[in-house]
Amino acid sequence: MTAFVQFPHPGAEHRPESDDMPWNVGPHGRKFLIADGRYVDSGDRLQEGEVVFWGEWEPPSHVERRWAKEGRLPRALHRPYWTRGGGQNTDPWVFGDRMRYSNCKQVIRDERRPTSMQTLPAGSVICFGSRLDHEFCVDTVFVVAESKPWTPAQAADLDEDEAFTICTAGTMAAGADAHTRFTLYRAATFESPVHGMYSFVPARPADGEGPRFARPALHMPDLINPDNWQSTRGSKYPLAEPDVWKAWNTVREQVFAADLVLATHLGTPTWSANAPESAGVPTGGCSPVKELDC
């Protein structure tokens, strides 16, 4: 048995004051990003090239383009990079050889008690997204391949790339969660699927005509509550593998129907020694979790 999880996280778009946005030390938000990648198109063909997509990236970024406000469309296009500064952690981490999900909503803050998000079996699907105008709009579809317990204070022992170790694990090690126990999930990939499923990010080729797009809304009444804005949903309710695959495929089809592609690999942002410093004190962990169904 596996699970299909609706995972709401803050959906507001970051509004950078300058074209060089420093580390974020305030509330989490989304950015419209550009990166090299591989993607599956609507004909199930694997392609390569730069893509644009919505995601979380709390280290610095350079704004390459701006647009006027227009509905749910993005207002800025960010080129992500990282430094050894500090601020909010990035979770989920959609870059590199495979995606990772490491900490958010895994602990009830007041009690320091683990939630059901720490015990998802392989083959579970997590739909990360945000409630926008009473719709649940997805930005990341994460299929669990494997997991291991970890604590931020021992981040150096993780067999992960330097960018993730510094930007997510390292920022948490500097805060109140240094010795909190979490579960680090690694995602299934297009090349190594689990139960026929792989992880992806809704995206669009950067060289296409009009690459700007709004996050696609999911319409799945049995599994997605469009008014859910904080608690995870589904982590406590096991489903048979064929039912989870059917739900994953429904998400896939709805993303294609929005005239988007499935980014299955996104290049890790580069390190830069010349970056604006963050303003304020690094915050480390994610937003508090008070609901029991997280």
PDB file of C-alpha atoms in Angstrom:
ATOM      1  CA  MET A   1       0.000   0.000   0.000  1.00  0.00           C
ATOM      2  CA  THR A   2       1.116   3.538  -0.761  1.00  0.00           C
ATOM      3  CA  ALA A   3      -0.334   7.048  -0.400  1.00  0.00           C
ATOM      4  CA  PHE A   4      -1.400   9.997  -2.533  1.00  0.00           C
ATOM      5  CA  VAL A   5      -0.752  13.239  -0.636  1.00  0.00           C
ATOM      6  CA  GLN A   6      -2.005  16.752  -1.278  1.00  0.00           C
ATOM      7  CA  PHE A   7       0.686  19.056   0.155  1.00  0.00           C
ATOM      8  CA  PRO A   8      -0.278  22.748   0.311  1.00  0.00           C
ATOM      9  CA  HIS A   9       2.476  25.302   0.767  1.00  0.00           C
ATOM     10  CA  PRO A  10       2.580  29.129   0.529  1.00  0.00           C
ATOM     11  CA  GLY A  11       1.742  30.257  -2.994  1.00  0.00           C
ATOM     12  CA  ALA A  12       2.569  33.958  -3.033  1.00  0.00           C
ATOM     13  CA  GLU A  13       5.109  34.983  -5.659  1.00  0.00           C
ATOM     14  CA  HIS A  14       8.239  36.681  -4.345  1.00  0.00           C
ATOM     15  CA  ARG A  15       8.390  40.362  -5.349  1.00  0.00           C
ATOM     16  CA  PRO A  16      12.085  41.311  -5.621  1.00  0.00           C
ATOM     17  CA  GLU A  17      12.910  44.986  -5.138  1.00  0.00           C
ATOM     18  CA  SER A  18      15.965  44.778  -7.375  1.00  0.00           C
ATOM     19  CA  ASP A  19      17.191  42.475 -10.125  1.00  0.00           C
ATOM     20  CA  ASP A  20      19.460  40.689  -7.643  1.00  0.00           C
ATOM     21  CA  MET A  21      17.301  39.093  -4.989  1.00  0.00           C
ATOM     22  CA  PRO A  22      19.273  38.046  -1.874  1.00  0.00           C
ATOM     23  CA  TRP A  23      18.633  35.063   0.383  1.00  0.00           C
ATOM     24  CA  ASN A  24      15.063  35.069   1.616  1.00  0.00           C
ATOM     25  CA  VAL A  25      14.815  35.428   5.408  1.00  0.00           C
ATOM     26  CA  GLY A  26      11.055  36.039   5.453  1.00  0.00           C
ATOM     27  CA  PRO A  27       8.070  33.778   4.750  1.00  0.00           C
ATOM     28  CA  HIS A  28       8.376  31.091   2.112  1.00  0.00           C
ATOM     29  CA  GLY A  29       7.152  31.912  -1.401  1.00  0.00           C
ATOM     30  CA  ARG A  30       7.330  30.803  -5.027  1.00  0.00           C
ATOM     31  CA  LYS A  31       9.520  31.985  -7.878  1.00  0.00           C
ATOM     32  CA  PHE A  32       9.097  31.597 -11.623  1.00  0.00           C
ATOM     33  CA  LEU A  33      12.461  30.070 -12.526  1.00  0.00           C
ATOM     34  CA  ILE A  34      14.574  29.172 -15.542  1.00  0.00           C
ATOM     35  CA  ALA A  35      17.077  26.305 -15.696  1.00  0.00           C
ATOM     36  CA  ASP A  36      18.586  23.721 -18.031  1.00  0.00           C
ATOM     37  CA  GLY A  37      16.622  20.513 -17.989  1.00  0.00           C
ATOM     38  CA  ARG A  38      15.144  17.420 -19.525  1.00  0.00           C
ATOM     39  CA  TYR A  39      11.423  17.109 -20.051  1.00  0.00           C
ATOM     40  CA  VAL A  40       8.717  14.797 -21.366  1.00  0.00           C
ATOM     41  CA  ASP A  41       6.394  16.355 -23.941  1.00  0.00           C
ATOM     42  CA  SER A  42       2.768  15.431 -24.639  1.00  0.00           C
ATOM     43  CA  GLY A  43       3.943  12.814 -27.140  1.00  0.00           C
ATOM     44  CA  ASP A  44       5.955  11.061 -24.402  1.00  0.00           C
ATOM     45  CA  ARG A  45       9.220  12.123 -26.041  1.00  0.00           C
ATOM     46  CA  LEU A  46      12.182  13.015 -23.818  1.00  0.00           C
ATOM     47  CA  GLN A  47      13.626  16.419 -24.787  1.00  0.00           C
ATOM     48  CA  GLU A  48      16.438  18.647 -23.534  1.00  0.00           C
ATOM     49  CA  GLY A  49      16.785  22.406 -23.195  1.00  0.00           C
ATOM     50  CA  GLU A  50      16.075  25.340 -20.945  1.00  0.00           C
ATOM     51  CA  VAL A  51      12.683  25.326 -19.265  1.00  0.00           C
ATOM     52  CA  VAL A  52      10.700  27.769 -17.145  1.00  0.00           C
ATOM     53  CA  PHE A  53       8.734  26.565 -14.132  1.00  0.00           C
ATOM     54  CA  TRP A  54       7.293  27.522 -10.738  1.00  0.00           C
ATOM     55  CA  GLY A  55       9.206  26.408  -7.661  1.00  0.00           C
ATOM     56  CA  GLU A  56      10.711  27.239  -4.316  1.00  0.00           C
ATOM     57  CA  TRP A  57      14.195  28.729  -4.341  1.00  0.00           C
ATOM     58  CA  GLU A  58      15.152  30.668  -1.213  1.00  0.00           C
ATOM     59  CA  PRO A  59      18.847  31.331  -1.985  1.00  0.00           C
ATOM     60  CA  PRO A  60      19.687  34.291  -4.262  1.00  0.00           C
ATOM     61  CA  SER A  61      18.478  34.690  -7.819  1.00  0.00           C
ATOM     62  CA  HIS A  62      18.898  37.135 -10.679  1.00  0.00           C
ATOM     63  CA  VAL A  63      15.789  38.581 -12.311  1.00  0.00           C
ATOM     64  CA  GLU A  64      16.145  38.219 -16.074  1.00  0.00           C
ATOM     65  CA  ARG A  65      12.745  39.535 -17.076  1.00  0.00           C
ATOM     66  CA  ARG A  66       9.718  41.317 -15.640  1.00  0.00           C
ATOM     67  CA  TRP A  67       6.106  41.546 -16.738  1.00  0.00           C
ATOM     68  CA  ALA A  68       3.078  43.605 -15.770  1.00  0.00           C
ATOM     69  CA  LYS A  69       0.541  42.014 -13.444  1.00  0.00           C
ATOM     70  CA  GLU A  70      -1.882  39.764 -15.312  1.00  0.00           C
ATOM     71  CA  GLY A  71      -4.028  37.301 -13.381  1.00  0.00           C
ATOM     72  CA  ARG A  72      -2.067  34.337 -12.027  1.00  0.00           C
ATOM     73  CA  LEU A  73       0.794  34.760 -14.498  1.00  0.00           C
ATOM     74  CA  PRO A  74       4.248  35.405 -13.025  1.00  0.00           C
ATOM     75  CA  ARG A  75       5.658  38.915 -12.788  1.00  0.00           C
ATOM     76  CA  ALA A  76       9.384  38.044 -12.712  1.00  0.00           C
ATOM     77  CA  LEU A  77      11.644  35.382 -14.196  1.00  0.00           C
ATOM     78  CA  HIS A  78      14.497  34.289 -11.907  1.00  0.00           C
ATOM     79  CA  ARG A  79      17.818  32.642 -12.743  1.00  0.00           C
ATOM     80  CA  PRO A  80      18.700  30.772  -9.500  1.00  0.00           C
ATOM     81  CA  TYR A  81      22.183  30.555  -8.004  1.00  0.00           C
ATOM     82  CA  TRP A  82      23.536  29.930  -4.535  1.00  0.00           C
ATOM     83  CA  THR A  83      26.061  31.250  -2.053  1.00  0.00           C
ATOM     84  CA  ARG A  84      27.193  30.382   1.448  1.00  0.00           C
ATOM     85  CA  GLY A  85      24.893  32.944   2.994  1.00  0.00           C
ATOM     86  CA  GLY A  86      21.856  31.885   4.924  1.00  0.00           C
ATOM     87  CA  GLY A  87      18.088  32.205   5.173  1.00  0.00           C
ATOM     88  CA  GLN A  88      15.100  30.010   4.557  1.00  0.00           C
ATOM     89  CA  ASN A  89      15.659  26.428   3.433  1.00  0.00           C
ATOM     90  CA  THR A  90      14.345  25.194   0.073  1.00  0.00           C
ATOM     91  CA  ASP A  91      11.951  22.248   0.300  1.00  0.00           C
ATOM     92  CA  PRO A  92      11.147  20.399  -1.905  1.00  0.00           C
ATOM     93  CA  TRP A  93      14.494  20.529  -3.712  1.00  0.00           C
ATOM     94  CA  VAL A  94      13.759  19.845  -7.386  1.00  0.00           C
ATOM     95  CA  PHE A  95      17.313  20.155  -8.757  1.00  0.00           C
ATOM     96  CA  GLY A  96      20.146  17.745  -9.477  1.00  0.00           C
ATOM     97  CA  ASP A  97      20.206  14.023 -10.191  1.00  0.00           C
ATOM     98  CA  ARG A  98      16.916  13.543  -8.343  1.00  0.00           C
ATOM     99  CA  MET A  99      14.479  15.611  -6.286  1.00  0.00           C
ATOM    100  CA  ARG A 100      14.543  15.602  -2.471  1.00  0.00           C
ATOM    101  CA  TYR A 101      11.935  16.333   0.169  1.00  0.00           C
ATOM    102  CA  SER A 102      13.525  16.830   3.570  1.00  0.00           C
ATOM    103  CA  ASN A 103      11.569  18.520   6.338  1.00  0.00           C
ATOM    104  CA  CYS A 104       8.505  20.683   5.770  1.00  0.00           C
ATOM    105  CA  LYS A 105       5.390  19.622   7.741  1.00  0.00           C
ATOM    106  CA  GLN A 106       7.242  16.621   9.134  1.00  0.00           C
ATOM    107  CA  VAL A 107       7.133  17.810  12.766  1.00  0.00           C
ATOM    108  CA  ILE A 108       4.428  19.351  14.963  1.00  0.00           C
ATOM    109  CA  ARG A 109       6.370  22.304  16.291  1.00  0.00           C
ATOM    110  CA  ASP A 110       4.821  22.773  19.738  1.00  0.00           C
ATOM    111  CA  GLU A 111       5.332  19.129  20.654  1.00  0.00           C
ATOM    112  CA  ARG A 112       8.381  18.296  18.504  1.00  0.00           C
ATOM    113  CA  ARG A 113       6.453  15.167  17.493  1.00  0.00           C
ATOM    114  CA  PRO A 114       6.857  13.582  14.034  1.00  0.00           C
ATOM    115  CA  THR A 115       3.887  13.613  11.688  1.00  0.00           C
ATOM    116  CA  SER A 116       2.759  10.945   9.245  1.00  0.00           C
ATOM    117  CA  MET A 117       4.804  12.720   6.560  1.00  0.00           C
ATOM    118  CA  GLN A 118       7.874  10.973   7.990  1.00  0.00           C
ATOM    119  CA  THR A 119       6.659   7.461   7.195  1.00  0.00           C
ATOM    120  CA  LEU A 120       5.561   7.467   3.547  1.00  0.00           C
ATOM    121  CA  PRO A 121       6.335   4.185   1.754  1.00  0.00           C
ATOM    122  CA  ALA A 122       8.062   3.953  -1.603  1.00  0.00           C
ATOM    123  CA  GLY A 123       5.642   4.562  -4.451  1.00  0.00           C
ATOM    124  CA  SER A 124       3.763   7.297  -2.595  1.00  0.00           C
ATOM    125  CA  VAL A 125       2.973  10.458  -4.571  1.00  0.00           C
ATOM    126  CA  ILE A 126       3.182  13.946  -3.055  1.00  0.00           C
ATOM    127  CA  CYS A 127       1.507  16.784  -4.982  1.00  0.00           C
ATOM    128  CA  PHE A 128       3.045  20.050  -3.793  1.00  0.00           C
ATOM    129  CA  GLY A 129       0.941  23.077  -4.639  1.00  0.00           C
ATOM    130  CA  SER A 130      -0.949  26.119  -3.400  1.00  0.00           C
ATOM    131  CA  ARG A 131      -4.529  27.254  -3.001  1.00  0.00           C
ATOM    132  CA  LEU A 132      -5.150  30.083  -5.451  1.00  0.00           C
ATOM    133  CA  ASP A 133      -8.667  31.500  -5.900  1.00  0.00           C
ATOM    134  CA  HIS A 134     -10.217  28.334  -4.425  1.00  0.00           C
ATOM    135  CA  GLU A 135      -8.230  26.023  -6.704  1.00  0.00           C
ATOM    136  CA  PHE A 136      -5.303  23.789  -5.839  1.00  0.00           C
ATOM    137  CA  CYS A 137      -2.506  24.646  -8.257  1.00  0.00           C
ATOM    138  CA  VAL A 138       0.346  22.160  -8.498  1.00  0.00           C
ATOM    139  CA  ASP A 139       4.044  23.006  -8.888  1.00  0.00           C
ATOM    140  CA  THR A 140       5.811  19.709  -8.058  1.00  0.00           C
ATOM    141  CA  VAL A 141       4.813  16.034  -8.327  1.00  0.00           C
ATOM    142  CA  PHE A 142       7.126  13.945  -6.154  1.00  0.00           C
ATOM    143  CA  VAL A 143       7.167  10.136  -6.315  1.00  0.00           C
ATOM    144  CA  VAL A 144       8.943   8.554  -3.341  1.00  0.00           C
ATOM    145  CA  ALA A 145      11.713   6.117  -4.259  1.00  0.00           C
ATOM    146  CA  GLU A 146      13.623   5.788  -0.986  1.00  0.00           C
ATOM    147  CA  SER A 147      13.972   7.421   2.412  1.00  0.00           C
ATOM    148  CA  LYS A 148      16.336   7.679   5.361  1.00  0.00           C
ATOM    149  CA  PRO A 149      16.236   9.399   8.767  1.00  0.00           C
ATOM    150  CA  TRP A 150      18.436  12.433   9.230  1.00  0.00           C
ATOM    151  CA  THR A 151      19.102  15.412  11.500  1.00  0.00           C
ATOM    152  CA  PRO A 152      20.413  18.779  10.223  1.00  0.00           C
ATOM    153  CA  ALA A 153      23.324  18.735  12.692  1.00  0.00           C
ATOM    154  CA  GLN A 154      24.637  15.655  10.866  1.00  0.00           C
ATOM    155  CA  ALA A 155      24.075  17.049   7.388  1.00  0.00           C
ATOM    156  CA  ALA A 156      27.740  16.563   6.495  1.00  0.00           C
ATOM    157  CA  ASP A 157      27.171  12.805   6.703  1.00  0.00           C
ATOM    158  CA  LEU A 158      24.548  12.880   3.950  1.00  0.00           C
ATOM    159  CA  ASP A 159      25.613  11.607   0.547  1.00  0.00           C
ATOM    160  CA  GLU A 160      24.181  14.670  -1.224  1.00  0.00           C
ATOM    161  CA  ASP A 161      25.560  17.398  -3.466  1.00  0.00           C
ATOM    162  CA  GLU A 162      27.091  20.523  -1.973  1.00  0.00           C
ATOM    163  CA  ALA A 163      24.319  22.877  -3.082  1.00  0.00           C
ATOM    164  CA  PHE A 164      21.614  20.930  -1.247  1.00  0.00           C
ATOM    165  CA  THR A 165      23.821  20.373   1.788  1.00  0.00           C
ATOM    166  CA  ILE A 166      24.578  24.099   2.123  1.00  0.00           C
ATOM    167  CA  CYS A 167      21.266  25.634   1.050  1.00  0.00           C
ATOM    168  CA  THR A 168      18.793  23.365   2.807  1.00  0.00           C
ATOM    169  CA  ALA A 169      20.483  21.092   5.341  1.00  0.00           C
ATOM    170  CA  GLY A 170      23.007  23.740   6.359  1.00  0.00           C
ATOM    171  CA  THR A 171      20.458  26.488   6.947  1.00  0.00           C
ATOM    172  CA  MET A 172      18.455  24.152   9.181  1.00  0.00           C
ATOM    173  CA  ALA A 173      21.548  23.116  11.133  1.00  0.00           C
ATOM    174  CA  ALA A 174      22.048  26.779  12.040  1.00  0.00           C
ATOM    175  CA  GLY A 175      18.570  27.072  13.550  1.00  0.00           C
ATOM    176  CA  ALA A 176      16.256  25.541  16.134  1.00  0.00           C
ATOM    177  CA  ASP A 177      15.893  22.308  14.142  1.00  0.00           C
ATOM    178  CA  ALA A 178      19.566  21.337  14.292  1.00  0.00           C
ATOM    179  CA  HIS A 179      18.849  18.179  16.318  1.00  0.00           C
ATOM    180  CA  THR A 180      15.303  17.481  15.163  1.00  0.00           C
ATOM    181  CA  ARG A 181      14.795  14.130  13.479  1.00  0.00           C
ATOM    182  CA  PHE A 182      13.375  14.258   9.933  1.00  0.00           C
ATOM    183  CA  THR A 183      13.050  11.918   6.964  1.00  0.00           C
ATOM    184  CA  LEU A 184      14.953  12.644   3.774  1.00  0.00           C
ATOM    185  CA  TYR A 185      13.050  11.344   0.751  1.00  0.00           C
ATOM    186  CA  ARG A 186      14.698  10.811  -2.624  1.00  0.00           C
ATOM    187  CA  ALA A 187      12.453  10.820  -5.660  1.00  0.00           C
ATOM    188  CA  ALA A 188      11.797   8.372  -8.457  1.00  0.00           C
ATOM    189  CA  THR A 189      13.124   9.573 -11.808  1.00  0.00           C
ATOM    190  CA  PHE A 190      12.110   9.093 -15.431  1.00  0.00           C
ATOM    191  CA  GLU A 191      15.087   6.747 -15.848  1.00  0.00           C
ATOM    192  CA  SER A 192      14.330   4.853 -12.599  1.00  0.00           C
ATOM    193  CA  PRO A 193      10.554   4.950 -12.030  1.00  0.00           C
ATOM    194  CA  VAL A 194       8.684   3.331  -9.139  1.00  0.00           C
ATOM    195  CA  HIS A 195       5.532   1.391 -10.032  1.00  0.00           C
ATOM    196  CA  GLY A 196       5.689   3.042 -13.454  1.00  0.00           C
ATOM    197  CA  MET A 197       5.716   6.573 -11.977  1.00  0.00           C
ATOM    198  CA  TYR A 198       8.343   9.324 -11.981  1.00  0.00           C
ATOM    199  CA  SER A 199       8.660  12.771 -10.445  1.00  0.00           C
ATOM    200  CA  PHE A 200       8.163  15.931 -12.469  1.00  0.00           C
ATOM    201  CA  VAL A 201       7.634  19.679 -12.409  1.00  0.00           C
ATOM    202  CA  PRO A 202       5.065  21.334 -14.724  1.00  0.00           C
ATOM    203  CA  ALA A 203       7.130  23.436 -17.113  1.00  0.00           C
ATOM    204  CA  ARG A 204       7.371  25.022 -20.535  1.00  0.00           C
ATOM    205  CA  PRO A 205      10.330  25.240 -22.957  1.00  0.00           C
ATOM    206  CA  ALA A 206      12.040  28.594 -22.439  1.00  0.00           C
ATOM    207  CA  ASP A 207      12.515  29.175 -26.167  1.00  0.00           C
ATOM    208  CA  GLY A 208       8.825  28.758 -26.945  1.00  0.00           C
ATOM    209  CA  GLU A 209       6.470  31.549 -27.864  1.00  0.00           C
ATOM    210  CA  GLY A 210       5.056  33.070 -24.686  1.00  0.00           C
ATOM    211  CA  PRO A 211       6.776  30.871 -22.063  1.00  0.00           C
ATOM    212  CA  ARG A 212       5.063  32.580 -19.113  1.00  0.00           C
ATOM    213  CA  PHE A 213       2.310  30.410 -17.584  1.00  0.00           C
ATOM    214  CA  ALA A 214       0.086  30.108 -14.541  1.00  0.00           C
ATOM    215  CA  ARG A 215       0.375  27.096 -12.254  1.00  0.00           C
ATOM    216  CA  PRO A 216      -2.077  24.399 -13.430  1.00  0.00           C
ATOM    217  CA  ALA A 217      -5.090  23.643 -11.233  1.00  0.00           C
ATOM    218  CA  LEU A 218      -5.874  20.031 -10.365  1.00  0.00           C
ATOM    219  CA  HIS A 219      -9.482  18.814 -10.492  1.00  0.00           C
ATOM    220  CA  MET A 220      -9.615  15.521  -8.584  1.00  0.00           C
ATOM    221  CA  PRO A 221     -12.569  15.704  -6.148  1.00  0.00           C
ATOM    222  CA  ASP A 222     -11.817  12.423  -4.371  1.00  0.00           C
ATOM    223  CA  LEU A 223      -8.198  13.260  -3.605  1.00  0.00           C
ATOM    224  CA  ILE A 224      -7.716  17.034  -3.844  1.00  0.00           C
ATOM    225  CA  ASN A 225      -9.550  19.546  -1.659  1.00  0.00           C
ATOM    226  CA  PRO A 226      -9.304  22.887  -3.519  1.00  0.00           C
ATOM    227  CA  ASP A 227      -9.898  24.881  -0.325  1.00  0.00           C
ATOM    228  CA  ASN A 228      -7.168  23.141   1.660  1.00  0.00           C
ATOM    229  CA  TRP A 229      -4.460  25.726   2.301  1.00  0.00           C
ATOM    230  CA  GLN A 230      -2.380  24.339   5.180  1.00  0.00           C
ATOM    231  CA  SER A 231      -2.729  20.677   6.206  1.00  0.00           C
ATOM    232  CA  THR A 232      -1.435  17.772   4.174  1.00  0.00           C
ATOM    233  CA  ARG A 233      -4.151  15.380   3.064  1.00  0.00           C
ATOM    234  CA  GLY A 234      -3.834  11.675   2.390  1.00  0.00           C
ATOM    235  CA  SER A 235      -0.666  10.707   4.259  1.00  0.00           C
ATOM    236  CA  LYS A 236      -2.631   8.631   6.787  1.00  0.00           C
ATOM    237  CA  TYR A 237      -4.818   6.834   4.284  1.00  0.00           C
ATOM    238  CA  PRO A 238      -3.111   3.995   2.368  1.00  0.00           C
ATOM    239  CA  LEU A 239      -4.168   3.274  -1.202  1.00  0.00           C
ATOM    240  CA  ALA A 240      -3.523   0.333  -3.485  1.00  0.00           C
ATOM    241  CA  GLU A 241      -0.672   0.806  -5.962  1.00  0.00           C
ATOM    242  CA  PRO A 242      -2.977   0.792  -9.041  1.00  0.00           C
ATOM    243  CA  ASP A 243      -5.112   3.561  -7.503  1.00  0.00           C
ATOM    244  CA  VAL A 244      -2.060   5.719  -6.807  1.00  0.00           C
ATOM    245  CA  TRP A 245      -0.787   5.164 -10.356  1.00  0.00           C
ATOM    246  CA  LYS A 246      -4.205   6.160 -11.726  1.00  0.00           C
ATOM    247  CA  ALA A 247      -4.160   9.370  -9.645  1.00  0.00           C
ATOM    248  CA  TRP A 248      -0.572  10.157 -10.734  1.00  0.00           C
ATOM    249  CA  ASN A 249      -1.549   9.640 -14.369  1.00  0.00           C
ATOM    250  CA  THR A 250      -4.574  11.924 -13.944  1.00  0.00           C
ATOM    251  CA  VAL A 251      -2.251  14.671 -12.676  1.00  0.00           C
ATOM    252  CA  ARG A 252       0.054  14.036 -15.626  1.00  0.00           C
ATOM    253  CA  GLU A 253      -2.813  14.312 -18.122  1.00  0.00           C
ATOM    254  CA  GLN A 254      -4.132  17.518 -16.544  1.00  0.00           C
ATOM    255  CA  VAL A 255      -0.675  19.108 -16.741  1.00  0.00           C
ATOM    256  CA  PHE A 256      -0.429  18.188 -20.434  1.00  0.00           C
ATOM    257  CA  ALA A 257      -3.962  19.578 -20.955  1.00  0.00           C
ATOM    258  CA  ALA A 258      -2.686  22.933 -19.626  1.00  0.00           C
ATOM    259  CA  ASP A 259      -0.240  23.001 -22.597  1.00  0.00           C
ATOM    260  CA  LEU A 260       2.738  22.229 -20.371  1.00  0.00           C
ATOM    261  CA  VAL A 261       5.512  19.636 -20.329  1.00  0.00           C
ATOM    262  CA  LEU A 262       6.886  17.497 -17.490  1.00  0.00           C
ATOM    263  CA  ALA A 263      10.361  18.601 -16.381  1.00  0.00           C
ATOM    264  CA  THR A 264      11.977  15.421 -15.051  1.00  0.00           C
ATOM    265  CA  HIS A 265      15.467  16.821 -14.462  1.00  0.00           C
ATOM    266  CA  LEU A 266      16.537  20.370 -13.594  1.00  0.00           C
ATOM    267  CA  GLY A 267      20.173  21.398 -13.516  1.00  0.00           C
ATOM    268  CA  THR A 268      21.531  22.389 -10.112  1.00  0.00           C
ATOM    269  CA  PRO A 269      21.985  26.178  -9.846  1.00  0.00           C
ATOM    270  CA  THR A 270      25.594  27.333  -9.895  1.00  0.00           C
ATOM    271  CA  TRP A 271      27.555  28.772  -6.977  1.00  0.00           C
ATOM    272  CA  SER A 272      28.502  32.447  -7.061  1.00  0.00           C
ATOM    273  CA  ALA A 273      31.064  34.282  -4.948  1.00  0.00           C
ATOM    274  CA  ASN A 274      29.604  37.651  -5.929  1.00  0.00           C
ATOM    275  CA  ALA A 275      26.114  37.852  -4.496  1.00  0.00           C
ATOM    276  CA  PRO A 276      24.082  40.323  -2.418  1.00  0.00           C
ATOM    277  CA  GLU A 277      24.036  39.455   1.277  1.00  0.00           C
ATOM    278  CA  SER A 278      20.800  38.534   2.979  1.00  0.00           C
ATOM    279  CA  ALA A 279      19.270  41.092   5.295  1.00  0.00           C
ATOM    280  CA  GLY A 280      18.372  39.831   8.738  1.00  0.00           C
ATOM    281  CA  VAL A 281      18.916  36.620  10.658  1.00  0.00           C
ATOM    282  CA  PRO A 282      18.563  33.231   8.960  1.00  0.00           C
ATOM    283  CA  THR A 283      15.311  31.577   9.948  1.00  0.00           C
ATOM    284  CA  GLY A 284      16.223  27.989   9.133  1.00  0.00           C
ATOM    285  CA  GLY A 285      13.110  25.829   9.423  1.00  0.00           C
ATOM    286  CA  CYS A 286       9.755  25.916   7.698  1.00  0.00           C
ATOM    287  CA  SER A 287       6.420  27.287   8.867  1.00  0.00           C
ATOM    288  CA  PRO A 288       4.939  25.816  12.049  1.00  0.00           C
ATOM    289  CA  VAL A 289       2.659  22.810  11.754  1.00  0.00           C
ATOM    290  CA  LYS A 290      -0.235  22.711  14.170  1.00  0.00           C
ATOM    291  CA  GLU A 291      -2.655  20.324  12.467  1.00  0.00           C
ATOM    292  CA  LEU A 292      -2.474  16.625  13.295  1.00  0.00           C
ATOM    293  CA  ASP A 293      -3.151  15.581   9.673  1.00  0.00           C
ATOM    294  CA  CYS A 294       0.175  16.854   8.379  1.00  0.00           C
TER     295      CYS A 294
END
